[in-house]
PDB file of C-alpha atoms in Angstrom:
ATOM      1  CA  UNK A   1       2.506  17.314 -33.513  1.00 47.00           C
ATOM      2  CA  UNK A   2       1.645  13.696 -32.820  1.00 52.00           C
ATOM      3  CA  UNK A   3       5.309  12.838 -32.221  1.00 61.00           C
ATOM      4  CA  UNK A   4       5.585  15.710 -29.753  1.00 58.00           C
ATOM      5  CA  UNK A   5       2.566  14.514 -27.770  1.00 70.00           C
ATOM      6  CA  UNK A   6       4.084  11.020 -27.748  1.00 80.00           C
ATOM      7  CA  UNK A   7       7.220  12.419 -26.110  1.00 85.00           C
ATOM      8  CA  UNK A   8       5.103  14.408 -23.648  1.00 88.00           C
ATOM      9  CA  UNK A   9       3.196  11.275 -22.656  1.00 88.00           C
ATOM     10  CA  UNK A  10       6.434   9.338 -22.303  1.00 91.00           C
ATOM     11  CA  UNK A  11       7.777  12.078 -20.038  1.00 94.00           C
ATOM     12  CA  UNK A  12       4.582  11.918 -17.987  1.00 94.00           C
ATOM     13  CA  UNK A  13       4.998   8.170 -17.568  1.00 95.00           C
ATOM     14  CA  UNK A  14       8.607   8.607 -16.421  1.00 96.00           C
ATOM     15  CA  UNK A  15       7.496  11.282 -13.936  1.00 97.00           C
ATOM     16  CA  UNK A  16       4.714   9.010 -12.682  1.00 98.00           C
ATOM     17  CA  UNK A  17       6.950   5.984 -12.145  1.00 97.00           C
ATOM     18  CA  UNK A  18       9.735   8.137 -10.710  1.00 98.00           C
ATOM     19  CA  UNK A  19       7.431   9.667  -8.102  1.00 98.00           C
ATOM     20  CA  UNK A  20       5.893   6.308  -7.205  1.00 98.00           C
ATOM     21  CA  UNK A  21       9.166   4.409  -6.856  1.00 97.00           C
ATOM     22  CA  UNK A  22      10.972   7.417  -5.407  1.00 98.00           C
ATOM     23  CA  UNK A  23       8.385   7.994  -2.705  1.00 98.00           C
ATOM     24  CA  UNK A  24       8.370   4.288  -1.808  1.00 96.00           C
ATOM     25  CA  UNK A  25      12.144   4.339  -1.331  1.00 96.00           C
ATOM     26  CA  UNK A  26      11.971   7.613   0.579  1.00 97.00           C
ATOM     27  CA  UNK A  27       9.294   6.262   2.930  1.00 96.00           C
ATOM     28  CA  UNK A  28      11.300   3.082   3.524  1.00 94.00           C
ATOM     29  CA  UNK A  29      14.410   5.158   4.301  1.00 94.00           C
ATOM     30  CA  UNK A  30      12.647   7.612   6.611  1.00 94.00           C
ATOM     31  CA  UNK A  31      10.813   4.873   8.512  1.00 91.00           C
ATOM     32  CA  UNK A  32      14.163   3.835   9.994  1.00 89.00           C
ATOM     33  CA  UNK A  33      14.951   7.351  11.204  1.00 90.00           C
ATOM     34  CA  UNK A  34      11.759   9.006  12.373  1.00 91.00           C
ATOM     35  CA  UNK A  35       8.289   8.280  13.680  1.00 92.00           C
ATOM     36  CA  UNK A  36       5.827   7.310  10.974  1.00 94.00           C
ATOM     37  CA  UNK A  37       2.823   5.035  10.654  1.00 94.00           C
ATOM     38  CA  UNK A  38       5.031   2.077   9.679  1.00 93.00           C
ATOM     39  CA  UNK A  39       7.480   2.420  12.575  1.00 92.00           C
ATOM     40  CA  UNK A  40       4.794   3.047  15.194  1.00 93.00           C
ATOM     41  CA  UNK A  41       2.700   0.107  14.004  1.00 93.00           C
ATOM     42  CA  UNK A  42       5.832  -2.027  14.162  1.00 91.00           C
ATOM     43  CA  UNK A  43       6.198  -1.222  17.866  1.00 89.00           C
ATOM     44  CA  UNK A  44       2.564  -2.186  18.466  1.00 91.00           C
ATOM     45  CA  UNK A  45       3.021  -5.481  16.628  1.00 91.00           C
ATOM     46  CA  UNK A  46       6.065  -6.317  18.752  1.00 89.00           C
ATOM     47  CA  UNK A  47       4.124  -5.560  21.934  1.00 88.00           C
ATOM     48  CA  UNK A  48       1.226  -7.673  20.673  1.00 91.00           C
ATOM     49  CA  UNK A  49       3.431 -10.676  19.904  1.00 90.00           C
ATOM     50  CA  UNK A  50       5.157 -10.452  23.298  1.00 87.00           C
ATOM     51  CA  UNK A  51       1.779 -10.727  25.031  1.00 88.00           C
ATOM     52  CA  UNK A  52       0.506 -13.558  22.819  1.00 89.00           C
ATOM     53  CA  UNK A  53       2.986 -16.016  24.346  1.00 86.00           C
ATOM     54  CA  UNK A  54       1.264 -15.880  27.745  1.00 86.00           C
ATOM     55  CA  UNK A  55      -2.374 -15.932  26.598  1.00 87.00           C
ATOM     56  CA  UNK A  56      -4.259 -19.161  27.121  1.00 86.00           C
ATOM     57  CA  UNK A  57      -7.189 -17.934  25.012  1.00 88.00           C
ATOM     58  CA  UNK A  58      -6.039 -16.606  21.653  1.00 89.00           C
ATOM     59  CA  UNK A  59      -9.366 -16.232  19.892  1.00 91.00           C
ATOM     60  CA  UNK A  60      -9.189 -12.398  20.089  1.00 91.00           C
ATOM     61  CA  UNK A  61      -5.780 -12.489  18.393  1.00 93.00           C
ATOM     62  CA  UNK A  62      -7.061 -14.776  15.648  1.00 92.00           C
ATOM     63  CA  UNK A  63     -10.070 -12.485  15.209  1.00 94.00           C
ATOM     64  CA  UNK A  64      -7.818  -9.455  14.743  1.00 94.00           C
ATOM     65  CA  UNK A  65      -5.881 -11.212  11.990  1.00 94.00           C
ATOM     66  CA  UNK A  66      -9.131 -12.430  10.419  1.00 94.00           C
ATOM     67  CA  UNK A  67     -10.434  -8.846  10.327  1.00 95.00           C
ATOM     68  CA  UNK A  68      -7.238  -7.739   8.603  1.00 95.00           C
ATOM     69  CA  UNK A  69      -7.619 -10.574   6.103  1.00 96.00           C
ATOM     70  CA  UNK A  70     -11.177  -9.491   5.297  1.00 96.00           C
ATOM     71  CA  UNK A  71     -10.009  -5.960   4.519  1.00 96.00           C
ATOM     72  CA  UNK A  72      -7.312  -7.262   2.188  1.00 97.00           C
ATOM     73  CA  UNK A  73      -9.704  -9.733   0.571  1.00 97.00           C
ATOM     74  CA  UNK A  74     -12.194  -6.931  -0.095  1.00 98.00           C
ATOM     75  CA  UNK A  75      -9.549  -4.846  -1.839  1.00 98.00           C
ATOM     76  CA  UNK A  76      -8.379  -7.824  -3.922  1.00 98.00           C
ATOM     77  CA  UNK A  77     -11.954  -8.530  -5.037  1.00 98.00           C
ATOM     78  CA  UNK A  78     -12.530  -4.855  -5.811  1.00 98.00           C
ATOM     79  CA  UNK A  79      -9.362  -4.782  -7.897  1.00 98.00           C
ATOM     80  CA  UNK A  80     -10.664  -7.614 -10.084  1.00 97.00           C
ATOM     81  CA  UNK A  81     -13.864  -5.635 -10.718  1.00 98.00           C
ATOM     82  CA  UNK A  82     -11.890  -2.498 -11.553  1.00 97.00           C
ATOM     83  CA  UNK A  83      -9.703  -4.478 -13.947  1.00 97.00           C
ATOM     84  CA  UNK A  84     -12.777  -5.888 -15.660  1.00 97.00           C
ATOM     85  CA  UNK A  85     -14.114  -2.356 -16.107  1.00 95.00           C
ATOM     86  CA  UNK A  86     -10.862  -1.038 -17.568  1.00 94.00           C
ATOM     87  CA  UNK A  87     -10.596  -3.966 -19.994  1.00 94.00           C
ATOM     88  CA  UNK A  88     -14.178  -3.279 -21.098  1.00 93.00           C
ATOM     89  CA  UNK A  89     -13.323   0.367 -21.748  1.00 92.00           C
ATOM     90  CA  UNK A  90     -10.184  -0.719 -23.585  1.00 91.00           C
ATOM     91  CA  UNK A  91     -12.258  -2.962 -25.842  1.00 90.00           C
ATOM     92  CA  UNK A  92     -14.472  -0.009 -26.767  1.00 88.00           C
ATOM     93  CA  UNK A  93     -11.699   2.600 -26.832  1.00 84.00           C
ATOM     94  CA  UNK A  94     -12.853   4.009 -30.178  1.00 82.00           C
ATOM     95  CA  UNK A  95     -16.195   5.068 -28.689  1.00 84.00           C
ATOM     96  CA  UNK A  96     -14.453   6.482 -25.616  1.00 80.00           C
ATOM     97  CA  UNK A  97     -12.050   8.376 -27.867  1.00 80.00           C
ATOM     98  CA  UNK A  98     -14.970   9.894 -29.764  1.00 80.00           C
ATOM     99  CA  UNK A  99     -16.570  10.970 -26.489  1.00 78.00           C
ATOM    100  CA  UNK A 100     -13.369  12.605 -25.229  1.00 77.00           C
ATOM    101  CA  UNK A 101     -13.025  14.537 -28.479  1.00 78.00           C
ATOM    102  CA  UNK A 102     -16.273  16.363 -27.713  1.00 74.00           C
ATOM    103  CA  UNK A 103     -15.174  17.500 -24.242  1.00 77.00           C
ATOM    104  CA  UNK A 104     -13.775  21.056 -24.378  1.00 78.00           C
ATOM    105  CA  UNK A 105     -11.454  20.701 -21.368  1.00 76.00           C
ATOM    106  CA  UNK A 106      -9.668  17.553 -22.633  1.00 80.00           C
ATOM    107  CA  UNK A 107      -6.322  18.004 -24.398  1.00 80.00           C
ATOM    108  CA  UNK A 108      -5.924  16.690 -27.934  1.00 73.00           C
ATOM    109  CA  UNK A 109      -4.929  13.027 -28.075  1.00 80.00           C
ATOM    110  CA  UNK A 110      -5.019  10.040 -30.402  1.00 84.00           C
ATOM    111  CA  UNK A 111      -6.765   6.697 -30.110  1.00 85.00           C
ATOM    112  CA  UNK A 112      -3.398   4.958 -29.703  1.00 87.00           C
ATOM    113  CA  UNK A 113      -2.404   7.300 -26.859  1.00 88.00           C
ATOM    114  CA  UNK A 114      -5.732   6.659 -25.141  1.00 88.00           C
ATOM    115  CA  UNK A 115      -5.177   2.911 -25.372  1.00 92.00           C
ATOM    116  CA  UNK A 116      -1.658   3.355 -24.003  1.00 92.00           C
ATOM    117  CA  UNK A 117      -2.987   5.195 -20.940  1.00 93.00           C
ATOM    118  CA  UNK A 118      -5.609   2.517 -20.364  1.00 93.00           C
ATOM    119  CA  UNK A 119      -2.935  -0.174 -20.578  1.00 95.00           C
ATOM    120  CA  UNK A 120      -0.900   1.650 -17.933  1.00 95.00           C
ATOM    121  CA  UNK A 121      -3.992   1.589 -15.704  1.00 96.00           C
ATOM    122  CA  UNK A 122      -4.347  -2.138 -16.337  1.00 96.00           C
ATOM    123  CA  UNK A 123      -0.752  -2.759 -15.256  1.00 97.00           C
ATOM    124  CA  UNK A 124      -1.271  -0.670 -12.106  1.00 98.00           C
ATOM    125  CA  UNK A 125      -4.268  -2.710 -10.989  1.00 98.00           C
ATOM    126  CA  UNK A 126      -2.629  -6.015 -11.924  1.00 98.00           C
ATOM    127  CA  UNK A 127       0.226  -4.991  -9.626  1.00 98.00           C
ATOM    128  CA  UNK A 128      -2.283  -4.036  -6.915  1.00 98.00           C
ATOM    129  CA  UNK A 129      -4.026  -7.405  -7.216  1.00 98.00           C
ATOM    130  CA  UNK A 130      -0.769  -9.320  -6.806  1.00 98.00           C
ATOM    131  CA  UNK A 131       0.254  -7.276  -3.761  1.00 98.00           C
ATOM    132  CA  UNK A 132      -3.154  -7.723  -2.112  1.00 98.00           C
ATOM    133  CA  UNK A 133      -3.177 -11.487  -2.668  1.00 98.00           C
ATOM    134  CA  UNK A 134       0.397 -11.767  -1.369  1.00 98.00           C
ATOM    135  CA  UNK A 135      -0.629  -9.766   1.684  1.00 98.00           C
ATOM    136  CA  UNK A 136      -3.551 -12.143   2.187  1.00 97.00           C
ATOM    137  CA  UNK A 137      -1.259 -15.157   2.088  1.00 97.00           C
ATOM    138  CA  UNK A 138       1.140 -13.588   4.579  1.00 97.00           C
ATOM    139  CA  UNK A 139      -1.690 -12.902   7.024  1.00 96.00           C
ATOM    140  CA  UNK A 140      -2.692 -16.561   6.685  1.00 95.00           C
ATOM    141  CA  UNK A 141       0.909 -17.478   7.558  1.00 96.00           C
ATOM    142  CA  UNK A 142       0.531 -15.372  10.709  1.00 94.00           C
ATOM    143  CA  UNK A 143      -2.546 -17.391  11.662  1.00 92.00           C
ATOM    144  CA  UNK A 144      -0.587 -20.620  11.304  1.00 93.00           C
ATOM    145  CA  UNK A 145       2.288 -19.235  13.388  1.00 92.00           C
ATOM    146  CA  UNK A 146      -0.185 -18.132  16.047  1.00 91.00           C
ATOM    147  CA  UNK A 147      -1.770 -21.581  16.123  1.00 90.00           C
ATOM    148  CA  UNK A 148       1.625 -23.289  16.405  1.00 90.00           C
ATOM    149  CA  UNK A 149       2.872 -21.094  19.251  1.00 88.00           C
ATOM    150  CA  UNK A 150       2.979 -22.920  22.616  1.00 87.00           C
ATOM    151  CA  UNK A 151       1.340 -21.374  25.644  1.00 86.00           C
ATOM    152  CA  UNK A 152       3.889 -20.248  28.218  1.00 83.00           C
ATOM    153  CA  UNK A 153       3.650 -18.990  31.757  1.00 82.00           C
ATOM    154  CA  UNK A 154       5.761 -16.105  33.057  1.00 79.00           C
ATOM    155  CA  UNK A 155       9.149 -17.543  33.939  1.00 78.00           C
ATOM    156  CA  UNK A 156       8.998 -20.408  31.424  1.00 81.00           C
ATOM    157  CA  UNK A 157      11.077 -18.444  28.907  1.00 82.00           C
ATOM    158  CA  UNK A 158      13.547 -15.622  29.359  1.00 81.00           C
ATOM    159  CA  UNK A 159      13.208 -12.119  27.942  1.00 83.00           C
ATOM    160  CA  UNK A 160      15.632 -12.803  25.088  1.00 86.00           C
ATOM    161  CA  UNK A 161      13.534 -15.731  23.810  1.00 85.00           C
ATOM    162  CA  UNK A 162      10.383 -13.676  24.150  1.00 84.00           C
ATOM    163  CA  UNK A 163      11.893 -10.801  22.184  1.00 86.00           C
ATOM    164  CA  UNK A 164      13.164 -13.162  19.486  1.00 89.00           C
ATOM    165  CA  UNK A 165       9.694 -14.627  18.981  1.00 88.00           C
ATOM    166  CA  UNK A 166       8.116 -11.177  18.918  1.00 88.00           C
ATOM    167  CA  UNK A 167      10.680  -9.862  16.445  1.00 90.00           C
ATOM    168  CA  UNK A 168      10.315 -12.679  13.926  1.00 92.00           C
ATOM    169  CA  UNK A 169       6.546 -13.043  14.179  1.00 91.00           C
ATOM    170  CA  UNK A 170       6.161  -9.279  14.071  1.00 91.00           C
ATOM    171  CA  UNK A 171       8.289  -9.286  10.922  1.00 93.00           C
ATOM    172  CA  UNK A 172       5.785 -11.550   9.156  1.00 95.00           C
ATOM    173  CA  UNK A 173       2.958  -9.248  10.238  1.00 95.00           C
ATOM    174  CA  UNK A 174       4.982  -6.259   9.055  1.00 95.00           C
ATOM    175  CA  UNK A 175       5.499  -7.754   5.611  1.00 96.00           C
ATOM    176  CA  UNK A 176       1.815  -8.597   5.271  1.00 97.00           C
ATOM    177  CA  UNK A 177       0.857  -5.050   6.211  1.00 96.00           C
ATOM    178  CA  UNK A 178       3.459  -3.535   3.897  1.00 96.00           C
ATOM    179  CA  UNK A 179       2.131  -5.552   0.959  1.00 97.00           C
ATOM    180  CA  UNK A 180      -1.359  -4.296   1.754  1.00 98.00           C
ATOM    181  CA  UNK A 181      -0.047  -0.745   1.910  1.00 97.00           C
ATOM    182  CA  UNK A 182       1.698  -1.141  -1.452  1.00 97.00           C
ATOM    183  CA  UNK A 183      -1.622  -2.145  -2.973  1.00 98.00           C
ATOM    184  CA  UNK A 184      -3.376   0.854  -1.432  1.00 98.00           C
ATOM    185  CA  UNK A 185      -0.619   3.101  -2.725  1.00 98.00           C
ATOM    186  CA  UNK A 186      -1.293   1.757  -6.224  1.00 98.00           C
ATOM    187  CA  UNK A 187      -4.898   2.919  -5.816  1.00 98.00           C
ATOM    188  CA  UNK A 188      -3.753   6.389  -4.786  1.00 98.00           C
ATOM    189  CA  UNK A 189      -1.545   6.753  -7.837  1.00 98.00           C
ATOM    190  CA  UNK A 190      -4.220   5.319 -10.109  1.00 97.00           C
ATOM    191  CA  UNK A 191      -6.453   8.213  -9.046  1.00 96.00           C
ATOM    192  CA  UNK A 192      -3.783  10.594 -10.312  1.00 96.00           C
ATOM    193  CA  UNK A 193      -3.813   8.665 -13.595  1.00 94.00           C
ATOM    194  CA  UNK A 194      -7.353   9.903 -14.254  1.00 92.00           C
ATOM    195  CA  UNK A 195      -6.007  13.435 -14.712  1.00 93.00           C
ATOM    196  CA  UNK A 196      -3.844  12.140 -17.575  1.00 93.00           C
ATOM    197  CA  UNK A 197      -6.975  11.674 -19.676  1.00 90.00           C
ATOM    198  CA  UNK A 198      -7.654  15.404 -19.319  1.00 89.00           C
ATOM    199  CA  UNK A 199      -4.233  17.016 -19.776  1.00 91.00           C
ATOM    200  CA  UNK A 200      -0.575  16.015 -19.224  1.00 91.00           C
ATOM    201  CA  UNK A 201       0.028  19.027 -16.963  1.00 93.00           C
ATOM    202  CA  UNK A 202      -2.986  18.096 -14.847  1.00 95.00           C
ATOM    203  CA  UNK A 203      -1.506  14.611 -14.547  1.00 95.00           C
ATOM    204  CA  UNK A 204       1.883  15.933 -13.402  1.00 96.00           C
ATOM    205  CA  UNK A 205       0.211  18.080 -10.744  1.00 97.00           C
ATOM    206  CA  UNK A 206      -2.072  15.239  -9.642  1.00 98.00           C
ATOM    207  CA  UNK A 207       0.897  12.910  -9.113  1.00 98.00           C
ATOM    208  CA  UNK A 208       2.658  15.573  -7.031  1.00 98.00           C
ATOM    209  CA  UNK A 209      -0.535  16.043  -5.003  1.00 98.00           C
ATOM    210  CA  UNK A 210      -0.778  12.305  -4.308  1.00 98.00           C
ATOM    211  CA  UNK A 211       2.830  12.249  -3.077  1.00 98.00           C
ATOM    212  CA  UNK A 212       2.107  15.217  -0.791  1.00 98.00           C
ATOM    213  CA  UNK A 213      -1.020  13.535   0.605  1.00 98.00           C
ATOM    214  CA  UNK A 214       0.809  10.273   1.247  1.00 97.00           C
ATOM    215  CA  UNK A 215       3.697  12.064   2.933  1.00 97.00           C
ATOM    216  CA  UNK A 216       1.450  14.067   5.221  1.00 97.00           C
ATOM    217  CA  UNK A 217      -0.633  11.058   6.236  1.00 95.00           C
ATOM    218  CA  UNK A 218       2.323   8.786   6.892  1.00 95.00           C
ATOM    219  CA  UNK A 219       4.627  11.293   8.621  1.00 96.00           C
ATOM    220  CA  UNK A 220       2.589  14.242   9.929  1.00 94.00           C
ATOM    221  CA  UNK A 221      -1.012  13.158  10.447  1.00 95.00           C
ATOM    222  CA  UNK A 222      -2.915  13.646  13.695  1.00 94.00           C
ATOM    223  CA  UNK A 223      -3.477   9.901  13.789  1.00 94.00           C
ATOM    224  CA  UNK A 224       0.282   9.357  13.811  1.00 94.00           C
ATOM    225  CA  UNK A 225       0.785  11.838  16.654  1.00 93.00           C
ATOM    226  CA  UNK A 226      -1.912  10.100  18.713  1.00 92.00           C
ATOM    227  CA  UNK A 227      -0.386   6.682  18.044  1.00 92.00           C
ATOM    228  CA  UNK A 228       3.057   7.929  19.074  1.00 91.00           C
ATOM    229  CA  UNK A 229       1.611   9.083  22.395  1.00 89.00           C
ATOM    230  CA  UNK A 230      -0.008   5.693  22.975  1.00 88.00           C
ATOM    231  CA  UNK A 231       3.168   3.847  21.992  1.00 80.00           C
ATOM    232  CA  UNK A 232       5.131   5.564  24.761  1.00 76.00           C
ATOM    233  CA  UNK A 233       3.964   2.745  27.039  1.00 62.00           C
ATOM    234  CA  UNK A 234       6.250   0.462  25.040  1.00 55.00           C
ATOM    235  CA  UNK A 235       9.058   2.967  24.636  1.00 48.00           C
ATOM    236  CA  UNK A 236      10.061   4.825  21.503  1.00 48.00           C
ATOM    237  CA  UNK A 237       9.024   2.910  18.352  1.00 44.00           C
ATOM    238  CA  UNK A 238      11.926   1.103  16.735  1.00 48.00           C
ATOM    239  CA  UNK A 239      12.237   0.315  13.066  1.00 47.00           C
ATOM    240  CA  UNK A 240      12.874  -3.228  11.832  1.00 47.00           C
ATOM    241  CA  UNK A 241      15.707  -4.117   9.509  1.00 49.00           C
ATOM    242  CA  UNK A 242      13.661  -3.556   6.352  1.00 50.00           C
ATOM    243  CA  UNK A 243      10.840  -1.097   6.878  1.00 51.00           C
ATOM    244  CA  UNK A 244       8.406  -0.350   4.092  1.00 48.00           C
ATOM    245  CA  UNK A 245       5.566   1.988   4.811  1.00 46.00           C
TER     246      UNK A 245
END
């Protein structure tokens, strides 16, 4: 019986990783072909960077990036606290196992399987921490680029030079935002992980639900439709060479 549950848990882990990686690849692929949060935000970033070149006062632009950095920094700090909590639970897994055994709605498991699930959670939040800190660094790169950008007047540079600057600077902003989104996605899937402690079937359904929620928000949300309408001022959103939502 124990060997069978081991295989079931292994299958659950494969399903979990398959859905996570598969959805990430799907979102990256679709972002190049249809309107989504990633592609629309890319068009806004390009428009933003085109305007930056002609602004004598760039404090508002620096403030926007600083606000983004604060959001990422908050999530990175929160991830450290979550990791500390999981490690604490892992250290007292025997007591947690005894508690779970008394809950009628929790499927039968072993102490080793419980520790395995907790270790998977640890790896998820370690990954989230690294993506958040990398996002933070990339936003700091954007601040440096902004500070190094000369101030131009209309007519000083041609449209091709302006578009080149916007494309490359927008790419750095894109990558910073994508890293932040990858970290948030890790949080979404970690919520599905909680169902694994109850029953493998509940876990499978929870992972599918997370994928459905992510898909709807990124490709069919009301926020997306509103942003598409606003973006019409800059033309149809175009996807960069390597979109990641």
